Coordinates of C-alpha atoms in Angstrom, one line a residue:
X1 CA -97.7 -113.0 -1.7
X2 CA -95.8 -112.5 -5.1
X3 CA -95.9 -115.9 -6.9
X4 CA -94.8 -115.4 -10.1
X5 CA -94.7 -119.1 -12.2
X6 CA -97.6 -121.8 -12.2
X7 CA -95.9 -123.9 -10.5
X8 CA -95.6 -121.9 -7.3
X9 CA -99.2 -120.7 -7.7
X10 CA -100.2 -124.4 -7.5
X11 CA -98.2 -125.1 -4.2
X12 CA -99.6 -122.2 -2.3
X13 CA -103.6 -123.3 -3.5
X14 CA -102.6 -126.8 -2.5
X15 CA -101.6 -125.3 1.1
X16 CA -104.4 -123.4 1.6
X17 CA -106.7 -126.8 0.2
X18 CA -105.4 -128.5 3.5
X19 CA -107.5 -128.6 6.5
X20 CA -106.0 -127.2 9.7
X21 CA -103.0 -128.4 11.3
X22 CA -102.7 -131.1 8.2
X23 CA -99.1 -131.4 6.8
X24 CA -96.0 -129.4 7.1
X25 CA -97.0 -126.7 4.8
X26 CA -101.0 -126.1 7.1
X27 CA -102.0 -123.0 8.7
X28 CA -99.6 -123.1 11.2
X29 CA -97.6 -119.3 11.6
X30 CA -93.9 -120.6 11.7
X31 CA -94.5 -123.0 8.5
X32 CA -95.7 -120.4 6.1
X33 CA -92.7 -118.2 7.7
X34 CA -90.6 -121.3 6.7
X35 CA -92.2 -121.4 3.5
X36 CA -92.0 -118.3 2.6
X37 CA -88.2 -118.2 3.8
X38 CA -87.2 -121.2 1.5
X39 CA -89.4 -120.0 -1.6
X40 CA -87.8 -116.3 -1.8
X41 CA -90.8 -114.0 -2.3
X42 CA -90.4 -110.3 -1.0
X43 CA -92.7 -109.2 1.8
X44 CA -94.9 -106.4 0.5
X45 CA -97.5 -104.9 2.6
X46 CA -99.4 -108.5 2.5
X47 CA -101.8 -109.4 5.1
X48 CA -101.5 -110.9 8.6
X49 CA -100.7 -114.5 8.4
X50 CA -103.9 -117.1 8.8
X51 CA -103.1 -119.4 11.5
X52 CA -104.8 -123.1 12.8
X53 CA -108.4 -122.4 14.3
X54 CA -110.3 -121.6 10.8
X55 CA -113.8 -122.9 10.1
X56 CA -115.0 -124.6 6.5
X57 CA -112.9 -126.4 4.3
X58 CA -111.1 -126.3 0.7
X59 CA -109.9 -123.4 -0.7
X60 CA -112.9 -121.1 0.9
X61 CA -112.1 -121.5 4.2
X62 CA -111.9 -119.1 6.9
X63 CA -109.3 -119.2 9.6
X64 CA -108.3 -116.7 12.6
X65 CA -105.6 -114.1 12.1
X66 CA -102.2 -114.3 14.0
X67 CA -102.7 -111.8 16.6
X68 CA -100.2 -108.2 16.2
X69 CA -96.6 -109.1 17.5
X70 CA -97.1 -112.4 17.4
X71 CA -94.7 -113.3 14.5
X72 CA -91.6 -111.1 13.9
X73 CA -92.0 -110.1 10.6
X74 CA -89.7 -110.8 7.1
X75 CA -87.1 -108.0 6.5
X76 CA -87.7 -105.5 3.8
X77 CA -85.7 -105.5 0.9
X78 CA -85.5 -102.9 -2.4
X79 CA -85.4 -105.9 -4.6
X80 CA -84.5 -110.1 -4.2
X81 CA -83.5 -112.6 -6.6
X82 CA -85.9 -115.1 -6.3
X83 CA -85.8 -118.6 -8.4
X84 CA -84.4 -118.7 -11.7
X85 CA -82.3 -115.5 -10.3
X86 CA -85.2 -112.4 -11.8
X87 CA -84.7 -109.4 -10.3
X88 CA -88.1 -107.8 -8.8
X89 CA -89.0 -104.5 -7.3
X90 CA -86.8 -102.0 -7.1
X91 CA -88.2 -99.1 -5.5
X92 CA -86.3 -95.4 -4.7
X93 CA -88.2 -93.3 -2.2
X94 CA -89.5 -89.6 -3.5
X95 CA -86.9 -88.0 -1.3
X96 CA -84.0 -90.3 -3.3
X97 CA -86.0 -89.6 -6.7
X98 CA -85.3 -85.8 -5.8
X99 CA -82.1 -86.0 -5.0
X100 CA -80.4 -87.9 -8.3
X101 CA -82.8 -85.1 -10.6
X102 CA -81.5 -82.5 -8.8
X103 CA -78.0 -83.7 -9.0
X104 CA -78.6 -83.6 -12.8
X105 CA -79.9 -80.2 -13.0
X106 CA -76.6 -78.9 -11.0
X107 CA -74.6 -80.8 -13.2
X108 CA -76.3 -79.4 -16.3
X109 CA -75.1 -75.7 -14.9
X110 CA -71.9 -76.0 -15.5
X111 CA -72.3 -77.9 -18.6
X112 CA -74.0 -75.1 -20.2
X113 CA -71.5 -72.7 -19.0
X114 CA -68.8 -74.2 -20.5
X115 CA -70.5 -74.5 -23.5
X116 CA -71.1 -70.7 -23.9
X117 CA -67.7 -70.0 -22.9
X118 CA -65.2 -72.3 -23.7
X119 CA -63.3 -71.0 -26.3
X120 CA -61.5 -74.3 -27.2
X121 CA -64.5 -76.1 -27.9
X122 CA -64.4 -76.7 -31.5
X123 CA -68.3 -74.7 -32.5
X124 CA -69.6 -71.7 -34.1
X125 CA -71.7 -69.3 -32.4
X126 CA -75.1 -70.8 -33.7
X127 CA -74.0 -74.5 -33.2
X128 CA -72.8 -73.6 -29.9
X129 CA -76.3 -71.4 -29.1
X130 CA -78.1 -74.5 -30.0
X131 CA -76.1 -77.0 -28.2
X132 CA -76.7 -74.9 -24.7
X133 CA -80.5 -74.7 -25.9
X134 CA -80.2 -78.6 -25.7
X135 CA -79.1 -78.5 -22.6
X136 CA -81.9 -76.3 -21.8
X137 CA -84.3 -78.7 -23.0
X138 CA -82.9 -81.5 -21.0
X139 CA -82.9 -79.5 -17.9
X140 CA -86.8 -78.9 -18.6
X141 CA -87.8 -82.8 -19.2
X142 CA -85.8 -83.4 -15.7
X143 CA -88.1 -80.2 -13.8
X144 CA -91.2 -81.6 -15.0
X145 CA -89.8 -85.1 -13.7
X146 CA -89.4 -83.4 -10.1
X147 CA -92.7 -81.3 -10.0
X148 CA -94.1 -84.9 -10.8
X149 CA -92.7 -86.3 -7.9
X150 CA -93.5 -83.1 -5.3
X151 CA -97.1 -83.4 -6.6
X152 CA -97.7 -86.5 -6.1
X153 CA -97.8 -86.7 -2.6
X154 CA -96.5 -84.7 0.7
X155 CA -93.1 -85.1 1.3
X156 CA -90.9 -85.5 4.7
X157 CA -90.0 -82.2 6.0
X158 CA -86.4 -82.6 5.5
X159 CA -86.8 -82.5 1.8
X160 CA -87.4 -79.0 1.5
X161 CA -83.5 -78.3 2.7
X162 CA -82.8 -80.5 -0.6
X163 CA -84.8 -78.6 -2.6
X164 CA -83.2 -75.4 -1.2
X165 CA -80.1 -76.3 -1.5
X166 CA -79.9 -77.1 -5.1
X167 CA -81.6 -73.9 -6.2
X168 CA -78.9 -72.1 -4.0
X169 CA -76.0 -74.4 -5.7
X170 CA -77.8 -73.8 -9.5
X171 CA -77.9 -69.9 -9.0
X172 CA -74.2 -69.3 -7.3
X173 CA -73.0 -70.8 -10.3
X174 CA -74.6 -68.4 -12.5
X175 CA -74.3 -65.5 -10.4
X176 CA -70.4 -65.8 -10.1
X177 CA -70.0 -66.6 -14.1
X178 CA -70.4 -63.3 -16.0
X179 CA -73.7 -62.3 -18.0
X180 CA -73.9 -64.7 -21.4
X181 CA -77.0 -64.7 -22.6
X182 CA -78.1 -60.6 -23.1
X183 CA -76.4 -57.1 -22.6
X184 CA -79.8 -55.7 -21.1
X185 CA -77.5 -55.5 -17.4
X186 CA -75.3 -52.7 -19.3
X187 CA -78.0 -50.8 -19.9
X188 CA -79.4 -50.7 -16.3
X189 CA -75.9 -50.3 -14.8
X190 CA -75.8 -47.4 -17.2
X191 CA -79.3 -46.0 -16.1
X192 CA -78.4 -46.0 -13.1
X193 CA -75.1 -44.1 -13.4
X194 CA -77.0 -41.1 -15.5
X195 CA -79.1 -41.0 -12.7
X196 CA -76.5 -41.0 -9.8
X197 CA -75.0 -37.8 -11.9
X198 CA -78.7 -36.1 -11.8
X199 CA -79.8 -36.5 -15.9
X200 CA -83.0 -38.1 -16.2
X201 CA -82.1 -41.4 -18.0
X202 CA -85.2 -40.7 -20.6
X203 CA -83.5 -37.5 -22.4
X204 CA -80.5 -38.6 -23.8
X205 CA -79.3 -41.9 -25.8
X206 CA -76.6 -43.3 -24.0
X207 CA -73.8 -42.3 -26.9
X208 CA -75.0 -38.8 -26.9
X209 CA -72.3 -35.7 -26.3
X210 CA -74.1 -34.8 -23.1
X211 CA -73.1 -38.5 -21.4
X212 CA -69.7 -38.4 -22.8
X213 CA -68.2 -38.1 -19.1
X214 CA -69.8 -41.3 -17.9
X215 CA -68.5 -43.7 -20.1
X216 CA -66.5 -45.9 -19.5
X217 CA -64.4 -49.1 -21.1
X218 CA -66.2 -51.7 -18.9
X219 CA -70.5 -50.7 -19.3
X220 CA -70.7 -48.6 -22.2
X221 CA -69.2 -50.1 -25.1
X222 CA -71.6 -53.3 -24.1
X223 CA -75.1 -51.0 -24.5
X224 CA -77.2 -52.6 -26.6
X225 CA -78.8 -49.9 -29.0
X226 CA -76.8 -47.1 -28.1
X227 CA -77.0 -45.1 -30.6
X228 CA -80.7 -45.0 -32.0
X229 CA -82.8 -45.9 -28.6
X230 CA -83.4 -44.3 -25.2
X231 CA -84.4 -46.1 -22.4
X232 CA -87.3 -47.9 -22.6
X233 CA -87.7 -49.3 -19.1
X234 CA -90.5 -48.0 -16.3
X235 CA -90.3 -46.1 -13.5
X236 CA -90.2 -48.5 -10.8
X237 CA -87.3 -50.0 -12.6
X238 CA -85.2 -47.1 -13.1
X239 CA -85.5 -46.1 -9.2
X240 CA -83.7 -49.6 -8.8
X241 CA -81.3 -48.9 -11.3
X242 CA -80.5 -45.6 -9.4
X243 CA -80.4 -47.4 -5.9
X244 CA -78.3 -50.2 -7.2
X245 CA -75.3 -47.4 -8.9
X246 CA -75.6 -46.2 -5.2
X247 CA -75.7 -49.0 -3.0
X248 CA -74.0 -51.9 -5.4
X249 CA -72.4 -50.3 -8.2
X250 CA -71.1 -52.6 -11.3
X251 CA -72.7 -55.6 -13.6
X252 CA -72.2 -58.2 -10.6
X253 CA -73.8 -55.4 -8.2
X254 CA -76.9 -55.2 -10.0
X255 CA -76.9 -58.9 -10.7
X256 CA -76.6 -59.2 -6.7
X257 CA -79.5 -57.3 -6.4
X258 CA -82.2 -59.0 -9.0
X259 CA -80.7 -62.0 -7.6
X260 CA -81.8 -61.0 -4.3
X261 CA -85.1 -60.3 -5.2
X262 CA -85.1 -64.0 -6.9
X263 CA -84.6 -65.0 -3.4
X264 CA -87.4 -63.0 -2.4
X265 CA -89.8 -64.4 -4.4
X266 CA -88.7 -68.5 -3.2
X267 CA -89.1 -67.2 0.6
X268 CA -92.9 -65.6 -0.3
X269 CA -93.8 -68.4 -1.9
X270 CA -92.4 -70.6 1.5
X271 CA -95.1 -68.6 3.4
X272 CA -97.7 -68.9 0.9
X273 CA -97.6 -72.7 0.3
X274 CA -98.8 -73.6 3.4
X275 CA -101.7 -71.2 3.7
X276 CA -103.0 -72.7 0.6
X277 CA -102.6 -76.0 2.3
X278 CA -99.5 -77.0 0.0
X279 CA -96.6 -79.1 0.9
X280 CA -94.0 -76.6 1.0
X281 CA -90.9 -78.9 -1.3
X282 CA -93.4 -77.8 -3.6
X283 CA -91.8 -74.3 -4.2
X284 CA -89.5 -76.6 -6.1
X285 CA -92.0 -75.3 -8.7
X286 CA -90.2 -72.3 -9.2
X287 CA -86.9 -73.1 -7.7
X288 CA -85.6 -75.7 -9.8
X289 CA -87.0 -74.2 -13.0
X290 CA -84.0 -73.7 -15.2
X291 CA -85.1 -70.0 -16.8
X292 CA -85.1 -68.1 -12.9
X293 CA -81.6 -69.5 -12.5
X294 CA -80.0 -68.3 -16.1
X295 CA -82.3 -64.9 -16.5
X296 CA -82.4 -63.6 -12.7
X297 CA -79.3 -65.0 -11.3
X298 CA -77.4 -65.4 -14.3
X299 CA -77.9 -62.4 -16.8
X300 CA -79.3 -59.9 -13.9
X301 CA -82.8 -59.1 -15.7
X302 CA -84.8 -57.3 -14.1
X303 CA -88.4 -59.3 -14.2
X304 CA -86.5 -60.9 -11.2
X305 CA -87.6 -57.8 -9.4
X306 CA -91.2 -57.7 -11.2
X307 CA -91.4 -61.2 -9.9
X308 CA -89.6 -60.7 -6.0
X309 CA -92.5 -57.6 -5.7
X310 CA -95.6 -59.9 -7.7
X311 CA -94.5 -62.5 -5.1
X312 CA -94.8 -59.6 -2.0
X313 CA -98.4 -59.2 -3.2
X314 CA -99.9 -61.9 -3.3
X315 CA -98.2 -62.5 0.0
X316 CA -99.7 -59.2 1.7
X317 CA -102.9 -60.4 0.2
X318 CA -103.5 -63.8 1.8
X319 CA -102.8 -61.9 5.1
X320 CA -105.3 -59.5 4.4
X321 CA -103.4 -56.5 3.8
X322 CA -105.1 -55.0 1.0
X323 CA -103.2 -51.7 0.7
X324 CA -99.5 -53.0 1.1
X325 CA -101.2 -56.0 -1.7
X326 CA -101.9 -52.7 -3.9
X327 CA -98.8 -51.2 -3.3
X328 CA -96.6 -54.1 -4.4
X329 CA -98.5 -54.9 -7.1
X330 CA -98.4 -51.5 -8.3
X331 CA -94.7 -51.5 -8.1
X332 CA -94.2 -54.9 -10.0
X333 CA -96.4 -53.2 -12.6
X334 CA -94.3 -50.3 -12.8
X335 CA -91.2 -52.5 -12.9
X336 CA -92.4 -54.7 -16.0
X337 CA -96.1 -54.3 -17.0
X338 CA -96.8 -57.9 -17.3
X339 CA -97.8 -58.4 -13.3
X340 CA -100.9 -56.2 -14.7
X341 CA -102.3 -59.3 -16.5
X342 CA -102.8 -60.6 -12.6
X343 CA -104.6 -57.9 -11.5
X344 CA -108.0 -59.7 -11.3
X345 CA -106.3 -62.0 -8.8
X346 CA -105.8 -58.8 -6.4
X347 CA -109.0 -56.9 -7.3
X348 CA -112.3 -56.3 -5.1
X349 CA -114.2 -53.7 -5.9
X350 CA -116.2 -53.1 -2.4
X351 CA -112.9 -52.6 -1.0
X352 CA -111.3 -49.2 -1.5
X353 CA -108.1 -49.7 0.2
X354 CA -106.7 -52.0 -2.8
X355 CA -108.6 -49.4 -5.2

């Protein structure tokens, strides 16, 4: 029972004082139904009510429990008003917790794309770069208030379509806005054009005489470091570059395509949750994180694909495929070289298929 004042505290020892089938408020089932009724209290996981047959007496005694189904038991509420009209125990399931956080962190999307772009809001650049960065910070006080709640205990299976489907609603957003944050996505969309037209992308700076016919009013003028530095991206990446000016050609092609291997990586991570005997909402983790959602989706970078091809690894690894393991670690490696830092993860050196 909750019994929060003296004086009710005092009734209910008084109760329990009395012997067996003595007075109005004894052992019997449908009087402390009745008085629990009257009195208000909230029915919390107490025990099975003690009804008339108990041996001993005073406050110590014993008394048989009321066999299951015999009583129909008090509804549930989130919260009563008991005496004096105090408001007790409000309670929100994990699955509702989830659900008003990752409201927020949709909401917060757009927020931060207004402020970047909104021309009539009243802000220098800096002021307006640290009032997005605010945002950020919010955004990342309300993911570690989810990955709190994933963690703390497995969730109904139906959750995972929530957690899904606000990572899908976050990264749409981004994707469809145009890239705010960097100008690296000229530079690949550029790549990739040299290397449709057959010029290695490593011999000439983008405003040399020699690329003169590629340029164009839309990518070029946008190249970050034009005029004083070649590309400085690996191999793996340009070959992507040079597939995405053939297959999706454009700045919202190639942020298609790192988007698509953003995607990648949430679906590995669905089929490697479970092997490690994870819940799987917990890919929430990564899904709801707010720097995936601006950097991949949002400004096209490409550690999207270092990340889609790391997640392919350690995938092909838990299923025992040590060479196709190598492979795509090798190629998230040659995309961006910081997958090489989880090499020990991957390495065994009695097997030489991964060496």
């Amino acid at each position: 029972f909750d019994v929060d004042d003296a004086a009710s505290l005092t009734r209910l020892v008084e109760d329990l004082s009395r012997p067996a089938g003595q007075g109005p408020q004894g052992y019997e089932a449908h009087a402390t139904r009745k008085w629990m009724e009257t009195s208000g209290y909230v029915r919390e996981n107490f025990p099975p009510p003690l009804v008339e047959g108990g041996q001993g007496e005073g406050p110590m005694r014993t008394a048989r429990i009321a066999p299951p189904g015999s009583l129909r038991p008090l509804p549930l509420t989130p919260f009563h008003k008991g005496r004096g009209d105090t408001v007790r125990h409000l309670h929100f399931s994990p699955t509702t917790s989830l659900a008003v956080i990752g409201a927020a962190l949709v909401l917060l999307v757009p927020l931060g794309l207004v402020v970047l772009t909104w021309q009539r809001l009243p802000l220098a650049p800096i002021p307006r770069s640290q009032l997005f960065t605010a945002t950020q910070c919010l955004g990342g006080l309300l993911w570690l208030g989810a990955v709190a709640v994933v963690r703390r205990r497995p969730l109904p299976p139906r959750t995972l379509w929530l957690v899904l489907a606000v990572a899908a609603a976050m990264r749409v957003m981004t994707l469809a806005a145009p890239p705010l944050l960097s100008s690296d996505i000229y530079r690949y969309v550029w790549d990739g054009r040299v290397q449709s037209a057959g010029i290695n992308p490593y011999r000439y700076l983008p405003d040399a005489p020699q690329l003169a016919f590629l340029r164009d009013t839309a990518v070029f003028p946008n190249i970050n470091r034009a005029d004083y530095a070649p590309t400085i991206y690996a191999p793996a990446a340009e070959v992507l570059f040079a597939l995405a000016a053939r297959v999706a050609p454009g700045v919202y092609g190639m942020k298609a395509v790192m988007a698509a291997f953003d995607v990648l990586a949430i679906a590995a991570l669905l089929r490697l949750l479970p092997l490690a005997g994870r819940d799987r909402s917990q890919v929430l983790i990564y899904a709801w994180l707010p720097l995936p959602v601006w950097e991949f989706a949002g400004n096209g970078h490409i550690d999207a694909a270092a990340t889609g091809r790391l997640a392919l690894a350690l995938l092909c690894s838990a299923y025992g495929g040590a060479a196709l393991s190598g492979g795509w670690w090798s190629a998230a490696t040659l995309t961006k070289l910081l997958p090489g830092v989880v090499l020990p993860a991957f390495w065994r050196p009695w097997n030489w298929r991964l060496a």
